[in-house]
């Protein structure tokens, strides 16, 4: 059971899907989730299936506003059952929830100011407009991912298409990956997240306490030929595609405009680019 | 020999009872942590390791410090250490048990701990750390027990213990080196990303371990008839002195590189620890206390008249233990995480519950230490008497 799920996670993005996809998705979705997984059977033969040699993301900073950024975070977090500590837990279902510590929050994609997103590029004479712009930060799906290297159980692993994924059932919660990630992309479930999920998306697993999580580049969406939630909600500011394919949209964007990546000097080779 | 442990005076049993009470209290709190998760600790998204891992790191050092009696005795036939070698080995055993417990209580999913063995991952330093820690624990149990048993029966220890003893020396260095590698191989943490981290860990270990051992020798002299020997304690205090100087020296090298190069990624952490950052300065008094204690410790150990003073030495050792503990536990962990990779400052302080669980782990270690030392002392008394 464990093996087959991992294998699925690994294979799903790369291989053309087709046969056997529906049961696999259901397995994936229902594990650990409350409620039963009811994924609409994907007409995978007809759907355009996305595959890539190395998935990457381009964020056009000029197209982001605070409102769009908030929508993006919302879309991602809701779809992935990321707990919101500002949400009042349902007293009937979860009678004994202790007060929250907001420093123990979970987040996959969120807004930062320039000097925090790019602390190495902090500059007092930076153009004013950059100081105010919202910069969205998330997992970079690094080519040389230090989190993968650090994980003692391979619960964090790199798929052949470049996506850095997590196996929530294998993670022992040692948080070595969090110390290793230079981008603060990872969150630990200090407590059971379920009371803080307003509405559970039954097609995606909820997590238990004691495991680490982060952006999965919407591997479950890419497998179905759909764009990630953040891209969908971004009004064109976020594009996800194949970095290795010179014909892809993101490569064209990178060709046209100057782009930067976070902490490039560390050599982790982030796959998320910011168009300036 | 275990039967020795169950015969003791009233004081002995009161002490054991006290330790058991502390362990019980900690266990009760741990149950709460087990059920509700690590939310009961002061750890946060930004400071994702805390008191547990800090104590773990320190105790790995104490365990490795035991080798400072093994090397002179077994490699240089330094006879004066004959009586305390076993204490060094048993101290290592107790420290390692505490180390492993601190790892377990730190895990978010402790029931899955065996995944580290089920999916061995050589590119993770944690995997290697687990290997050397367990290896060193195993070696010390075997060696300590066999050598003591032989002494009791007044025969030579079996020949096969010799290679194990020699093997335990690189293992001792190994446990602390690999523990340093947990930290210093991480690209985004400027404070830890320094080649001098492993040497510095070893230096502070060789100061802390023997200091603890000297203190234990004083305790043994007080509560048992076994005398570890003032000469041995004197030699130990010289070892502490050299190691402590090395530790401070490495630290000053670090300071020079950081502030002369002025690279902000490194300086911001040390600034936070010693001067505060953006108005956050919880650790500033601690760090200066630590530095002061270590400097005074060096002075008290360098001057022979002060070092040879039997009343002063235990206080010197306590100062050194506290000083190195702050330096390597509190400062090392918080310093690495603050400021965060996104240059936010989230300060860390352990919660009371976290401290109680930690005390219980220390209680467990002390219990093992008490029993092992009692057995050792009794055997030594028997043999001499
Ligand atoms: S951003 Fe962090 S979590 Fe994501 S792949 Fe890179 S190191 Fe890992
Ligand atoms: S917390 Fe989980 S994913 Fe992170 S290093 Fe430990 S086992 Fe791996
Ligand atoms: S790619 Fe998916 S998981 Fe990652 S931030 Fe966007 S919506 Fe969230």
Short mmCIF file of C-alpha atoms in Angstrom, two decimals, chain A residues 2 32 98 101 103-108 110 112 115-117 119 122 137 146 148-154 167-192 208-211 262-263 266 268, chain B residues 33-50 52-53 106-117 119-127 181-183 185-189 192-193 337 340-347:
data_model
loop_
_atom_site.label_atom_id
_atom_site.label_comp_id
_atom_site.label_asym_id
_atom_site.label_seq_id
_atom_site.Cartn_x
_atom_site.Cartn_y
_atom_site.Cartn_z
CA UNK A 2 2.71 2.44 1.03
CA UNK A 32 -5.77 10.60 5.69
CA UNK A 98 -6.41 25.01 23.01
CA UNK A 101 0.24 30.21 18.69
CA UNK A 103 4.07 31.64 15.18
CA UNK A 104 3.29 27.97 14.64
CA UNK A 105 1.18 28.63 11.56
CA UNK A 106 1.19 26.61 8.34
CA UNK A 107 1.51 28.30 4.97
CA UNK A 108 2.32 27.22 1.44
CA UNK A 110 2.26 33.93 1.04
CA UNK A 112 6.36 39.14 1.72
CA UNK A 115 13.58 42.81 1.67
CA UNK A 116 12.25 39.57 3.14
CA UNK A 117 11.74 37.70 -0.11
CA UNK A 119 17.11 39.55 2.00
CA UNK A 122 18.18 44.51 0.45
CA UNK A 137 7.05 33.26 -1.86
CA UNK A 146 18.83 20.76 0.51
CA UNK A 148 15.74 16.34 0.10
CA UNK A 149 19.37 15.85 1.03
CA UNK A 150 18.66 16.36 4.73
CA UNK A 151 15.58 14.16 5.10
CA UNK A 152 16.56 10.93 6.88
CA UNK A 153 13.58 8.92 5.65
CA UNK A 154 13.12 10.10 2.04
CA UNK A 167 5.08 11.67 1.83
CA UNK A 168 3.02 12.65 4.87
CA UNK A 169 2.81 9.05 5.99
CA UNK A 170 6.50 8.52 6.17
CA UNK A 171 7.56 11.83 7.71
CA UNK A 172 8.78 11.39 11.29
CA UNK A 173 8.58 15.08 12.07
CA UNK A 174 12.27 15.57 12.82
CA UNK A 175 12.16 18.98 11.06
CA UNK A 176 15.63 18.55 9.66
CA UNK A 177 14.23 19.63 6.28
CA UNK A 178 13.02 22.90 7.84
CA UNK A 179 16.49 23.68 9.12
CA UNK A 180 17.87 22.79 5.70
CA UNK A 181 15.51 24.88 3.56
CA UNK A 182 17.06 28.31 2.95
CA UNK A 183 13.72 29.78 1.94
CA UNK A 184 11.49 29.12 4.93
CA UNK A 185 9.16 27.28 2.61
CA UNK A 186 8.23 24.50 5.01
CA UNK A 187 5.73 24.35 7.84
CA UNK A 188 5.42 21.88 10.65
CA UNK A 189 2.08 20.76 12.02
CA UNK A 190 2.65 21.60 15.65
CA UNK A 191 -0.93 20.49 16.29
CA UNK A 192 -3.80 18.73 14.60
CA UNK A 208 -2.04 14.96 10.95
CA UNK A 209 -0.07 16.66 13.70
CA UNK A 210 3.66 16.09 13.72
CA UNK A 211 4.44 16.15 10.02
CA UNK A 262 15.86 33.87 -4.47
CA UNK A 263 19.29 33.34 -2.92
CA UNK A 266 23.52 29.24 -2.50
CA UNK A 268 20.14 25.29 -4.79
CA UNK B 33 2.71 16.39 24.07
CA UNK B 34 2.19 13.01 22.46
CA UNK B 35 -1.55 13.63 22.22
CA UNK B 36 -1.61 17.32 21.36
CA UNK B 37 1.60 17.66 19.43
CA UNK B 38 4.61 19.92 19.79
CA UNK B 39 2.29 22.93 20.07
CA UNK B 40 2.95 22.77 23.81
CA UNK B 41 6.55 23.81 23.20
CA UNK B 42 7.90 27.27 22.48
CA UNK B 43 9.11 26.18 19.07
CA UNK B 44 7.75 27.97 16.02
CA UNK B 45 7.75 27.89 12.26
CA UNK B 46 10.90 30.03 12.28
CA UNK B 47 12.67 28.39 15.21
CA UNK B 48 11.82 24.80 14.48
CA UNK B 49 14.33 23.26 16.86
CA UNK B 50 14.56 24.23 20.50
CA UNK B 52 15.36 19.36 23.15
CA UNK B 53 17.80 19.52 20.28
CA UNK B 106 11.59 16.06 19.69
CA UNK B 107 9.97 13.99 16.95
CA UNK B 108 6.57 14.99 15.65
CA UNK B 109 5.74 11.36 14.91
CA UNK B 110 7.76 9.32 17.43
CA UNK B 111 5.97 6.09 16.54
CA UNK B 112 7.52 6.31 13.10
CA UNK B 113 11.07 6.73 14.39
CA UNK B 114 12.08 3.40 12.91
CA UNK B 115 11.54 4.80 9.43
CA UNK B 116 15.11 6.03 9.71
CA UNK B 117 16.17 2.37 9.67
CA UNK B 119 14.55 3.64 4.63
CA UNK B 120 18.25 4.17 5.27
CA UNK B 121 19.32 7.39 3.57
CA UNK B 122 23.09 7.87 3.38
CA UNK B 123 22.84 11.42 2.07
CA UNK B 124 21.16 12.53 5.29
CA UNK B 125 23.50 13.41 8.13
CA UNK B 126 20.82 12.41 10.62
CA UNK B 127 21.11 8.84 9.41
CA UNK B 181 27.71 18.19 10.37
CA UNK B 182 23.97 18.18 11.01
CA UNK B 183 24.27 21.94 11.26
CA UNK B 185 26.24 21.49 6.00
CA UNK B 186 23.06 23.51 5.61
CA UNK B 187 23.42 26.17 2.91
CA UNK B 188 21.00 28.77 4.20
CA UNK B 189 22.08 29.08 7.84
CA UNK B 192 26.27 27.31 11.33
CA UNK B 193 27.85 27.34 7.91
CA UNK B 337 17.46 30.19 13.52
CA UNK B 340 15.03 33.44 9.90
CA UNK B 341 15.94 32.78 6.26
CA UNK B 342 13.56 35.61 5.36
CA UNK B 343 15.15 37.87 7.94
CA UNK B 344 12.26 37.93 10.32
CA UNK B 345 13.05 37.83 13.99
CA UNK B 346 11.01 35.32 15.95
CA UNK B 347 12.49 34.77 19.37
#
